[in-house]
Amino acid sequence: MPQRWRMPNLTGHTLATALLCVTALVWLVLLFGKWGFDDPYVTYRYADNILSGRGLVYNTGEETLSTVSPLYALVLAGLGLLFPDVPTVSNWISILSVVASALVLMRWGASRCTTGGWIAGLLLLSCPLVHQTTGLERSLLMLLALAGLYAFDRSRLAVAAGVLSLAGILRPEGLLVGLVVAISLVVRRRAVPWRFVLLYLAPIAAWYGALWLFTGSLLPTNLAAKQQQAQMSGAVGYFAGFLRLLGQYARHPLYWLHGVLALVGLQQVLSRARHWGLLLAWTALYFVGYSVLAVSPYFWYYATLAPAVLVLVSEGAAGVIRSLVSSRVPRLAATGLAGGLVMCLLAPPLAGTLTTTWRPDPRLQAYREIGEWLRAETPASATVGTLEVGIIGYYSERTMIDFSGLVQPAVSQQLTAAGTFAGSTRWAIERFWPDYVVLDRSAFADLPASGWFSAAYTPVGHYPGLGALWLTVYQRSAAQ
Amino acid sequence: MTRKTRFPSDIAARDRALTLLLALAWLGCLGAGMANTLSRLSVPTWGSPLGEAQSVEIRDGIRVGQSFTAPQQGLSGIQVSVYVQPSTARREATLRLSQAGLPAPVGERTLALAPEATVSRLRLDVTPISDSLGKSFHLSIESDCAPGEGFSVGYSPGSALEEAGAELNGEPIEGDLQFLTYYSPSIRQKVDMLLAALAKGPLHDRGLALWLGAGALSAWSLCLFVWRTAHATTTKEGEAT
């Protein structure tokens, strides 16, 4: 006799969580489904080249590794067989990863009988810093790191090894999660779980070995370029950028509440919610690593700090609520105050996320128009030089000369303490003589006026982008 | 002493009322917090800040202007880029912002220029004009500097802002000055901007009802989740303490 279907035993909280996540997913797709900025398009171009049979290359025939995440390029290429719109697919992966990460935080907290995870998950769903990275593989890294650490915390070592191994392959900083787990095993003086070690190390060794054989390098060229950029005159490094970011948040008084609660949360984590320790350790290691590397302070480098910070804030909030209950405040009043506190914590990031739509990156549209124009109007063998190669490179499908050194490592050597982007641009143009040059007037006001440039190049199109940038496309004269 | 009997239906009604009250209070907290944050968030500037490296010299007898139509509510300032030549003479620049149809300028400012060569930005702030959206404005820049001691204002002949244009001595010329306008709309107007931005998304042609429905569903699911979280924190963990 067939068994009767039975309604699953879902608790009220599971239903509430599911409803919240579905709602958040819908809103995030509406807000960030078409989000974009220049950096992810470098990886999209790798995916596109794989799909077109040109291999894991940025420029055809040049085996330079300019993406931090070749695995992500492979994933996008695989999905690209089903969904050719690679940027949208990548945005979807980011959005789904954020929602799944929030679920992991909630589940992790619940498994340890604290509500800090629920609050942290809610705050993560509204975190503008995380959502602004939509399109990058960072949200997927966050998901893999959280899921791996959660599995390790639940002693599911095989699952943890597999997931953390993927994190280590996805981006090099994912290896730090494995390092934190290894340190944890040593500190706890547990017997070495060799199966876990093998499951973790074997795929990583295979991946990086293959990468070494194929590209001759384990690290992408853009790491050195971004280190060089931070050394340029007037530029700051990762740590100084972090302090600047803190200053921006400090201008909003409601974020002070986050700061105070994060300090309370740190005390809570040290005393009673130690299961978050691995997450905090990984984040601290990541922060120290990036500070030591002293790369340019691109905003997406700070998004990885978000889960740990939000966990601290949430544990702080849960600690304050517990104090309320123990001080004999009537339970209903305590519940009301607890909900009010959560809403106060939620308000600033939620407003920040919604207002992100005020400021779509104007380069997205202007660069896309230029890229499509280049693809339609120039020969397939044409070379194009510009400072930001992501979007233009993806849509133009032309050989790109990158004035910021992400694609041609020799260019990044020009980004010294005394150097400027104008200097590296001039150097790259005189070295490679690209057929077309795209310049932003704000950064290169003097270059077009100089005799050597105007003798060699003629403007063929202007692209004013919402008043925020002014791009001009120049074509090299036949005489050059 | 006898206790009044409470029927289950009464208790349920009381719980429902309390839950509704709490939900409203929480949404009030959320709304107040978001309003506070919105009041501190700047809205995007608008104008033609960049362009081809040309300039127009301003001195006695030469007046430069820029007309434009404000794309947002709450116009609160305008800024132009100027290039100052070195000179020991005392030099001043006067910026005047007028609104079409109003007899008096909405703002005027005279600034002293530095004696050394600089590239600087002259900014005129005005009381936010709450209904500036779609209204025509005119900025004029004047100076009584002697020839050769004046300053130049950035000018982009190729700029083609809609419903805007530069002027020289009252005559329209091609392109725009290098200028930026600033806006300080009220919170209500920022919310309107937010809704307008959202409405440009994939649901732009689905009508207001869908947006309201999505908003109500979101508020309900959020309150439900917060209720469960707050309740769990004040019971299970409270007892554990």
XYZ file of C-alpha atoms in Angstrom:
721
model
C 0.000 0.000 0.000
C 1.534 3.347 -0.991
C 2.369 5.694 1.838
C 0.216 8.784 2.178
C 1.964 12.054 1.535
C 2.384 13.938 4.765
C 2.891 17.605 5.308
C 6.501 18.153 6.385
C 6.855 19.185 10.003
C 7.867 22.749 9.378
C 8.139 24.992 12.393
C 6.815 28.514 12.304
C 10.324 29.889 12.184
C 11.280 27.769 9.212
C 8.246 29.052 7.351
C 9.029 32.640 8.327
C 12.638 32.177 7.213
C 11.606 30.634 3.909
C 9.139 33.433 3.235
C 11.710 36.084 4.091
C 14.340 34.523 1.832
C 11.949 34.216 -1.110
C 10.897 37.844 -0.660
C 14.538 38.941 -0.403
C 15.409 36.948 -3.511
C 12.684 38.660 -5.521
C 13.774 42.126 -4.376
C 17.446 41.434 -5.003
C 16.707 40.227 -8.521
C 14.643 43.361 -9.155
C 17.348 45.653 -7.774
C 20.533 43.922 -8.891
C 19.526 41.618 -11.735
C 21.018 44.025 -14.266
C 23.705 45.468 -11.982
C 27.185 45.775 -13.376
C 30.617 47.349 -13.115
C 33.856 46.932 -14.966
C 35.882 44.384 -12.993
C 33.689 41.245 -13.357
C 33.639 41.623 -17.127
C 37.282 40.522 -17.296
C 36.176 37.097 -16.045
C 33.116 37.188 -18.322
C 35.445 37.595 -21.284
C 37.401 34.533 -20.191
C 34.088 32.622 -20.048
C 33.135 33.937 -23.471
C 36.488 32.882 -24.950
C 36.088 29.387 -23.475
C 32.623 29.170 -25.015
C 33.968 30.325 -28.375
C 36.709 27.699 -28.319
C 39.554 30.203 -27.877
C 40.486 28.686 -24.538
C 41.166 30.134 -21.089
C 42.652 33.363 -22.398
C 41.811 37.046 -22.252
C 43.402 38.035 -25.570
C 43.520 35.277 -28.141
C 46.988 33.769 -28.232
C 48.162 35.395 -24.966
C 48.316 32.953 -22.060
C 48.283 35.603 -19.364
C 46.177 34.917 -16.293
C 44.296 38.158 -15.682
C 41.441 36.784 -13.626
C 41.689 35.764 -9.986
C 39.104 33.074 -10.538
C 39.558 30.840 -13.594
C 37.168 28.359 -11.952
C 34.418 30.959 -11.979
C 35.112 31.587 -15.670
C 34.690 27.858 -16.281
C 31.436 27.795 -14.293
C 30.087 30.758 -16.277
C 31.156 29.132 -19.524
C 29.347 25.933 -18.544
C 26.186 27.820 -17.664
C 26.660 29.924 -20.779
C 25.834 26.849 -22.851
C 22.308 27.065 -21.434
C 22.048 30.808 -20.754
C 24.181 32.870 -23.164
C 23.721 36.137 -21.226
C 26.821 35.645 -19.049
C 26.568 38.931 -17.040
C 22.985 38.162 -15.998
C 23.882 34.567 -15.096
C 26.725 35.850 -12.926
C 24.413 38.341 -11.199
C 21.991 35.501 -10.476
C 24.777 33.399 -8.979
C 25.749 36.316 -6.724
C 22.189 36.929 -5.586
C 21.500 33.258 -4.910
C 24.820 33.010 -3.053
C 23.934 35.913 -0.761
C 20.534 34.415 0.069
C 22.083 30.985 0.641
C 24.815 32.553 2.817
C 22.135 34.215 4.937
C 20.429 30.844 5.313
C 23.704 29.223 6.396
C 24.222 31.912 9.043
C 20.664 31.411 10.323
C 21.012 27.646 10.355
C 24.433 27.788 12.012
C 23.145 30.058 14.775
C 20.059 27.905 15.288
C 22.180 24.753 15.553
C 24.011 26.403 18.441
C 20.781 27.663 20.031
C 21.542 31.361 19.545
C 19.443 33.814 17.610
C 22.515 35.790 16.578
C 22.646 33.811 13.341
C 19.075 34.755 12.422
C 19.767 38.431 12.937
C 23.095 38.157 11.057
C 21.331 36.465 8.134
C 18.717 39.210 8.022
C 21.394 41.910 8.069
C 23.389 40.133 5.355
C 20.341 40.142 3.083
C 20.236 43.925 3.356
C 23.978 44.686 3.285
C 24.696 47.219 0.496
C 28.439 46.568 0.503
C 27.803 42.913 -0.357
C 25.160 43.662 -2.990
C 27.379 46.169 -4.769
C 29.729 43.275 -5.592
C 26.963 41.517 -7.531
C 28.530 39.929 -10.594
C 31.823 39.083 -8.926
C 32.566 35.611 -7.570
C 32.967 37.014 -4.054
C 29.443 36.149 -2.926
C 30.004 32.561 -4.041
C 33.273 32.490 -2.084
C 31.392 33.812 0.958
C 28.820 31.036 0.592
C 31.465 28.303 0.224
C 33.464 29.599 3.188
C 30.388 29.856 5.437
C 29.018 26.477 4.365
C 32.401 24.811 4.838
C 32.950 26.314 8.260
C 29.413 25.379 9.310
C 29.925 21.798 8.145
C 33.226 21.653 10.034
C 31.528 23.036 13.137
C 28.935 20.254 12.824
C 31.778 17.707 12.474
C 30.766 16.835 8.915
C 34.356 16.659 7.837
C 33.899 15.145 4.378
C 31.405 17.830 3.368
C 33.586 20.534 4.909
C 36.659 19.271 3.052
C 34.860 19.276 -0.309
C 33.287 22.691 0.124
C 36.410 24.360 1.523
C 38.450 22.826 -1.248
C 36.146 24.499 -3.753
C 36.561 27.793 -1.883
C 40.335 27.444 -2.148
C 40.082 26.793 -5.865
C 37.592 29.588 -6.499
C 39.871 32.306 -5.147
C 43.306 32.095 -3.509
C 42.036 33.753 -0.318
C 39.668 30.787 0.006
C 42.777 28.819 0.978
C 42.886 30.880 4.156
C 39.683 29.160 5.324
C 41.448 25.808 5.092
C 44.406 27.281 6.961
C 42.123 28.467 9.769
C 40.559 25.011 10.035
C 44.028 23.405 10.117
C 45.137 25.759 12.878
C 41.934 24.963 14.764
C 42.689 21.229 14.538
C 46.224 21.784 15.828
C 45.090 24.031 18.671
C 42.429 21.545 19.739
C 45.087 18.806 19.578
C 42.820 16.495 17.707
C 44.150 13.497 15.826
C 44.859 14.486 12.235
C 41.791 13.514 10.154
C 43.747 12.252 7.173
C 40.661 11.623 5.100
C 39.644 15.244 5.557
C 43.143 16.416 4.691
C 43.268 14.294 1.540
C 39.782 15.298 0.435
C 40.753 18.936 0.912
C 44.245 18.938 -0.552
C 43.870 16.611 -3.532
C 41.560 18.836 -5.637
C 43.530 21.942 -4.676
C 46.837 20.391 -5.661
C 45.361 19.125 -8.932
C 43.833 22.507 -9.775
C 46.826 24.682 -9.019
C 49.135 22.151 -10.669
C 47.090 22.333 -13.860
C 47.012 26.135 -13.624
C 50.787 26.215 -13.291
C 51.216 23.970 -16.306
C 48.772 25.934 -18.448
C 49.596 29.550 -17.568
C 53.022 29.216 -15.940
C 51.773 31.133 -12.913
C 49.713 30.498 -9.800
C 48.834 34.119 -9.219
C 47.011 36.394 -11.651
C 48.761 39.402 -13.158
C 46.141 41.743 -11.749
C 47.355 41.146 -8.173
C 50.700 42.773 -8.964
C 48.904 45.510 -10.904
C 46.668 46.359 -7.956
C 49.643 46.401 -5.609
C 51.439 48.756 -7.963
C 48.347 50.968 -8.195
C 48.312 51.403 -4.415
C 51.886 52.712 -4.526
C 51.108 55.514 -6.952
C 51.217 59.125 -5.874
C 48.071 60.053 -3.949
C 46.854 56.443 -3.781
C 46.210 54.601 -0.525
C 46.469 50.957 0.402
C 43.939 48.487 1.717
C 44.246 49.409 5.403
C 43.964 53.153 4.823
C 40.983 52.445 2.575
C 39.383 50.485 5.386
C 39.758 53.448 7.761
C 38.229 55.682 5.112
C 35.289 53.293 4.765
C 34.790 53.287 8.542
C 34.716 57.085 8.418
C 31.965 56.976 5.805
C 29.845 54.687 7.974
C 30.529 56.807 11.062
C 28.781 59.737 9.394
C 25.463 57.905 9.896
C 24.557 57.840 13.624
C 22.479 54.675 13.274
C 25.620 52.824 12.236
C 27.130 53.778 15.608
C 24.661 51.290 17.067
C 26.244 48.625 14.865
C 29.668 49.624 16.151
C 28.713 49.462 19.816
C 26.894 46.157 19.395
C 29.856 44.710 17.480
C 32.025 45.356 20.531
C 29.415 43.714 22.789
C 29.224 40.877 20.258
C 32.979 40.342 20.382
C 32.709 39.824 24.117
C 29.791 37.427 23.529
C 31.733 35.423 20.937
C 34.732 35.146 23.230
C 32.625 34.063 26.196
C 29.679 32.010 24.916
C 29.262 31.958 21.139
C 32.666 30.535 20.293
C 31.355 28.636 17.303
C 31.765 31.856 15.297
C 35.463 31.882 16.159
C 36.522 30.197 12.914
C 34.614 32.741 10.827
C 36.166 35.602 12.763
C 39.632 34.062 12.478
C 39.309 33.656 8.710
C 38.087 37.240 8.343
C 40.933 38.535 10.510
C 43.470 36.557 8.488
C 41.955 37.861 5.258
C 42.110 41.437 6.551
C 45.738 41.111 7.650
C 46.631 39.420 4.360
C 45.139 42.165 2.216
C 46.685 44.846 4.452
C 50.111 43.232 4.048
C 49.636 42.860 0.298
C 48.712 46.584 0.291
C 46.479 46.406 -2.761
C 44.347 49.300 -3.971
C 41.236 49.832 -1.834
C 38.617 48.618 -4.296
C 35.255 48.435 -2.547
C 34.720 44.761 -3.255
C 37.774 43.829 -1.183
C 35.852 44.912 1.921
C 32.667 42.945 1.216
C 34.336 39.762 2.457
C 34.548 41.323 5.925
C 30.760 41.699 6.095
C 29.639 38.280 7.454
C 31.986 38.392 10.455
C 31.125 41.998 11.277
C 27.400 41.274 10.990
C 27.761 38.214 13.220
C 29.436 40.381 15.868
C 26.668 42.991 15.628
C 23.993 40.297 15.831
C 25.521 38.492 18.774
C 25.805 41.870 20.473
C 22.118 42.510 19.846
C 21.179 39.041 21.132
C 23.304 39.698 24.232
C 21.547 43.001 24.916
C 18.153 41.320 24.532
C 19.167 38.558 26.948
C 20.154 41.231 29.467
C 16.722 42.816 29.041
C 14.985 39.525 29.785
C 17.126 38.786 32.813
C 16.427 42.264 34.216
C 12.787 41.284 34.672
C 11.384 43.357 31.856
C 8.006 41.770 31.006
C 8.463 39.247 28.225
C 6.075 40.947 25.826
C 7.815 44.280 26.323
C 11.164 42.545 25.859
C 9.909 40.976 22.637
C 8.735 44.369 21.431
C 12.052 45.994 22.297
C 13.990 43.136 20.724
C 12.085 43.512 17.468
C 12.546 47.284 17.598
C 16.291 46.843 18.041
C 16.478 44.471 15.076
C 14.520 46.963 12.942
C 16.847 49.813 13.988
C 19.818 47.676 12.968
C 18.168 46.815 9.681
C 17.128 50.345 8.681
C 20.468 51.870 7.565
C 21.681 48.980 5.393
C 18.216 48.544 3.908
C 18.045 52.231 2.977
C 21.595 51.980 1.634
C 20.724 48.971 -0.509
C 17.602 50.593 -1.932
C 19.389 53.853 -2.718
C 22.154 51.980 -4.511
C 19.758 52.061 -7.448
C 20.208 55.861 -7.484
C 23.761 55.443 -8.576
C 24.132 52.834 -11.280
C 27.664 52.940 -12.642
C 27.443 55.288 -15.660
C 30.408 53.477 -17.215
C 28.307 50.365 -17.726
C 26.180 51.936 -20.465
C 28.900 54.114 -22.011
C 31.485 51.315 -22.105
C 28.943 48.909 -23.544
C 28.048 51.343 -26.336
C 31.739 51.801 -27.139
C 32.354 48.038 -27.072
C 29.442 47.361 -29.390
C 30.541 50.142 -31.728
C 34.057 48.679 -31.875
C 32.709 45.217 -32.616
C 30.482 46.533 -35.408
C 32.820 49.080 -37.003
C 36.356 47.766 -36.646
C 38.160 44.762 -38.139
C 38.357 41.652 -35.950
C 42.141 42.010 -35.780
C 41.998 45.575 -34.396
C 43.662 46.324 -31.064
C 42.034 48.630 -28.515
C 43.765 50.434 -25.655
C 41.947 51.764 -22.602
C 42.294 52.149 -18.852
C 39.419 49.852 -17.897
C 39.225 46.874 -20.218
C 36.374 44.903 -18.631
C 33.137 46.014 -20.275
C 34.699 47.382 -23.475
C 36.732 44.202 -23.881
C 33.749 41.938 -23.317
C 31.491 43.641 -25.839
C 34.128 44.575 -28.441
C 35.748 41.128 -28.717
C 38.950 42.869 -29.821
C 42.519 42.440 -28.577
C 42.797 44.756 -25.591
C 45.771 46.803 -24.389
C 45.206 47.612 -20.736
C 46.678 50.890 -19.477
C 46.293 49.818 -15.830
C 48.372 46.660 -16.203
C 45.764 43.958 -15.619
C 46.344 42.291 -18.981
C 49.891 43.341 -19.929
C 52.153 42.916 -16.875
C 54.771 45.242 -18.394
C 52.322 48.146 -18.097
C 51.870 47.629 -14.356
C 55.633 48.166 -13.925
C 55.043 51.778 -14.956
C 52.702 52.323 -12.005
C 55.423 53.384 -9.588
C 55.342 55.829 -6.675
C 56.176 58.635 -9.078
C 53.933 57.265 -11.798
C 50.425 58.161 -12.864
C 47.797 56.478 -15.008
C 48.435 59.183 -17.580
C 52.077 58.120 -17.604
C 51.285 54.414 -17.955
C 48.787 55.241 -20.688
C 51.366 57.179 -22.651
C 53.915 54.416 -22.153
C 51.483 51.716 -23.273
C 50.369 53.656 -26.340
C 53.956 54.308 -27.443
C 54.866 50.672 -26.784
C 51.880 48.903 -28.377
C 50.376 51.559 -30.700
C 46.816 50.220 -30.430
C 44.587 50.775 -33.452
C 41.977 52.434 -31.243
C 42.327 54.258 -27.934
C 39.478 55.045 -25.535
C 40.234 57.886 -23.107
C 38.286 59.422 -20.255
C 38.776 63.185 -20.294
C 38.758 63.457 -16.518
C 41.889 61.341 -16.261
C 43.602 62.335 -19.474
C 42.917 65.986 -20.168
C 46.469 66.697 -21.401
C 47.128 63.626 -23.522
C 44.839 64.424 -26.492
C 46.306 67.929 -26.648
C 49.888 66.700 -26.884
C 51.464 66.883 -30.319
C 52.596 63.269 -30.621
C 49.148 61.951 -29.763
C 47.150 64.272 -31.990
C 49.551 63.492 -34.839
C 48.930 59.788 -34.447
C 45.286 59.591 -33.430
C 42.044 61.179 -34.595
C 38.852 61.285 -32.497
C 36.103 59.208 -34.075
C 33.429 59.316 -31.385
C 32.403 60.966 -28.131
C 30.454 59.217 -25.391
C 29.290 61.547 -22.613
C 28.058 59.297 -19.799
C 25.422 61.031 -17.664
C 27.773 63.935 -16.981
C 30.009 61.776 -14.811
C 32.529 60.867 -17.457
C 33.411 61.875 -20.956
C 34.857 59.176 -23.149
C 36.392 59.690 -26.558
C 37.377 56.984 -29.030
C 40.460 57.737 -31.131
C 41.595 55.893 -34.229
C 45.250 55.536 -35.164
C 46.121 57.134 -38.490
C 47.371 54.908 -41.261
C 50.754 56.654 -41.276
C 51.676 55.305 -37.843
C -12.318 36.193 44.920
C -13.356 34.840 41.578
C -11.347 35.340 38.387
C -13.173 36.394 35.306
C -13.304 33.585 32.810
C -11.404 34.350 29.535
C -12.682 32.600 26.506
C -10.192 31.267 23.963
C -11.657 33.501 21.285
C -10.976 36.608 23.450
C -7.374 35.561 24.039
C -6.837 35.014 20.351
C -8.280 38.430 19.591
C -6.000 40.047 22.189
C -2.972 38.273 20.777
C -3.895 39.343 17.304
C -4.244 42.961 18.400
C -0.936 42.878 20.275
C 0.850 41.283 17.360
C -0.558 43.870 14.991
C 0.452 46.659 17.381
C 3.978 45.296 17.671
C 4.256 44.897 13.916
C 3.169 48.495 13.396
C 5.625 49.704 16.034
C 8.448 47.746 14.392
C 7.617 49.033 10.944
C 7.542 52.509 12.499
C 11.063 51.911 13.864
C 12.197 50.681 10.466
C 10.596 53.640 8.687
C 12.105 56.161 11.114
C 15.530 54.552 10.788
C 15.351 54.511 7.007
C 14.142 58.114 6.960
C 17.090 59.088 9.159
C 19.486 57.315 6.825
C 17.840 58.732 3.711
C 18.113 62.264 5.114
C 21.887 61.788 5.266
C 22.325 60.226 1.861
C 23.179 62.633 -0.913
C 21.429 62.338 -4.214
C 23.382 62.219 -7.489
C 24.660 65.465 -8.923
C 23.865 66.480 -12.481
C 25.587 68.576 -15.078
C 28.533 68.542 -17.424
C 31.595 68.448 -15.186
C 33.984 67.111 -17.807
C 34.639 67.680 -21.413
C 37.047 68.962 -23.961
C 39.785 71.102 -22.478
C 38.562 74.467 -23.700
C 37.817 77.553 -21.709
C 36.275 80.973 -22.050
C 38.027 83.940 -20.448
C 35.854 86.080 -18.220
C 36.833 89.711 -17.654
C 35.226 93.090 -17.575
C 32.621 93.262 -20.302
C 32.440 89.532 -20.905
C 29.656 87.592 -19.273
C 29.273 83.859 -19.486
C 26.080 81.977 -18.715
C 24.627 78.520 -18.572
C 20.954 77.684 -18.777
C 19.594 74.314 -17.716
C 16.438 72.531 -16.671
C 16.681 70.909 -13.241
C 16.219 67.134 -13.504
C 15.400 66.737 -9.803
C 13.632 68.437 -6.931
C 15.560 70.373 -4.294
C 18.160 72.274 -6.358
C 20.574 73.508 -3.700
C 23.785 74.528 -5.425
C 25.789 74.882 -8.579
C 29.506 74.632 -9.206
C 31.707 75.645 -12.120
C 35.334 74.821 -12.854
C 37.600 77.834 -13.405
C 41.234 78.279 -14.377
C 42.842 81.298 -12.728
C 45.922 83.012 -14.143
C 48.482 84.410 -11.667
C 48.035 88.087 -10.872
C 48.646 90.453 -7.956
C 45.514 92.454 -8.750
C 42.461 91.966 -6.554
C 39.989 89.885 -8.562
C 36.472 88.803 -7.892
C 33.962 86.585 -9.618
C 30.221 86.906 -9.232
C 27.916 83.928 -9.657
C 24.210 84.568 -9.984
C 21.518 81.911 -10.249
C 18.091 82.904 -11.540
C 14.914 80.965 -12.065
C 12.838 81.609 -15.155
C 9.724 83.589 -14.292
C 11.055 84.993 -11.011
C 12.125 88.646 -10.885
C 14.898 88.254 -8.285
C 17.800 85.807 -8.473
C 17.494 82.771 -6.207
C 21.120 83.145 -5.174
C 24.170 85.330 -5.708
C 27.734 85.099 -4.478
C 30.914 87.101 -5.049
C 34.161 85.244 -4.488
C 37.722 86.523 -4.298
C 40.103 84.682 -6.615
C 43.501 83.414 -5.492
C 46.563 85.388 -6.721
C 48.400 82.263 -7.872
C 47.525 80.061 -10.830
C 44.924 77.497 -9.790
C 42.273 75.233 -11.116
C 39.411 75.701 -8.712
C 35.726 75.171 -8.400
C 33.414 78.046 -7.597
C 30.280 76.965 -5.829
C 27.090 78.837 -5.158
C 24.756 77.315 -2.570
C 21.119 78.361 -2.371
C 18.195 77.494 -0.154
C 16.917 74.193 -1.582
C 14.242 74.862 -4.176
C 11.700 72.196 -3.348
C 9.859 72.333 -6.689
C 12.879 72.675 -8.987
C 12.112 69.595 -11.102
C 11.456 70.669 -14.696
C 12.023 74.376 -13.981
C 14.438 76.441 -16.087
C 17.408 78.123 -14.412
C 20.181 80.369 -15.565
C 23.638 80.817 -14.102
C 25.659 83.878 -14.981
C 29.341 84.457 -14.186
C 30.796 87.940 -14.284
C 33.968 89.702 -13.266
C 35.440 93.193 -13.413
C 38.978 91.933 -14.052
C 41.167 93.754 -16.525
C 42.028 91.941 -19.757
C 44.790 89.396 -19.177
C 44.102 89.247 -15.445
C 40.821 87.432 -15.631
C 40.024 83.787 -15.282
C 38.664 81.144 -17.560
C 35.718 78.875 -17.084
C 35.758 75.296 -18.360
C 33.695 74.847 -21.493
C 32.761 71.785 -23.528
C 31.624 72.700 -27.057
C 30.714 69.074 -27.765
C 28.483 68.684 -24.729
C 24.840 68.199 -25.550
C 22.872 68.176 -22.316
C 19.164 68.163 -22.974
C 17.375 71.465 -22.383
C 20.629 73.193 -21.488
C 23.186 75.405 -23.156
C 26.015 77.866 -22.634
C 25.812 81.586 -23.372
C 28.364 84.278 -24.109
C 27.204 87.841 -23.418
C 23.612 86.671 -23.560
C 23.959 84.879 -26.907
C 23.632 81.072 -26.990
C 26.768 79.188 -28.018
C 27.207 75.534 -28.791
C 27.904 73.183 -25.880
C 27.856 73.608 -22.117
C 30.029 75.055 -19.406
C 31.730 72.561 -17.098
C 29.247 72.729 -14.267
C 27.573 70.533 -11.687
C 24.274 71.053 -9.912
C 23.544 69.776 -6.397
C 20.235 68.704 -4.913
C 18.913 68.418 -1.371
C 15.398 67.066 -1.719
C 13.196 66.411 1.283
C 12.855 62.878 2.637
C 9.488 62.589 0.946
C 11.031 63.589 -2.372
C 13.868 61.106 -1.834
C 11.299 58.377 -1.295
C 9.622 59.456 -4.544
C 13.010 59.257 -6.295
C 13.547 55.837 -4.818
C 10.185 54.623 -6.080
C 10.840 56.162 -9.480
C 14.200 54.358 -9.656
C 12.583 51.087 -8.635
C 9.828 51.606 -11.174
C 12.464 51.649 -13.930
C 13.238 48.034 -13.072
C 11.769 44.886 -14.579
C 8.340 45.602 -13.081
C 8.095 49.068 -14.610
C 5.038 48.279 -16.685
C 3.237 46.095 -14.160
C 1.520 48.940 -12.350
C 1.401 50.297 -8.840
C -0.741 47.494 -7.473
C 2.044 44.974 -7.944
C 4.550 47.226 -6.196
C 2.178 47.784 -3.299
C 1.501 44.080 -3.123
C 5.211 43.253 -3.127
C 5.842 45.912 -0.474
C 3.030 44.653 1.763
C 4.163 41.038 1.399
C 7.735 42.054 2.211
C 6.649 44.016 5.292
C 4.531 41.098 6.458
C 7.258 38.507 5.961
C 9.791 40.768 7.648
C 7.537 41.316 10.661
C 6.834 37.597 10.868
C 10.546 36.804 10.811
C 11.401 39.500 13.346
C 8.565 38.311 15.578
C 9.890 34.759 15.519
C 13.455 35.932 16.135
C 12.553 38.328 18.942
C 10.250 35.784 20.534
C 12.916 33.070 20.404
C 15.527 35.415 21.857
C 13.335 36.452 24.759
C 12.096 32.959 25.606
C 14.544 30.179 24.865
C 17.688 32.190 25.435
C 16.115 34.190 28.224
C 15.336 31.001 30.094
C 18.830 29.713 29.422
C 20.194 32.803 31.147
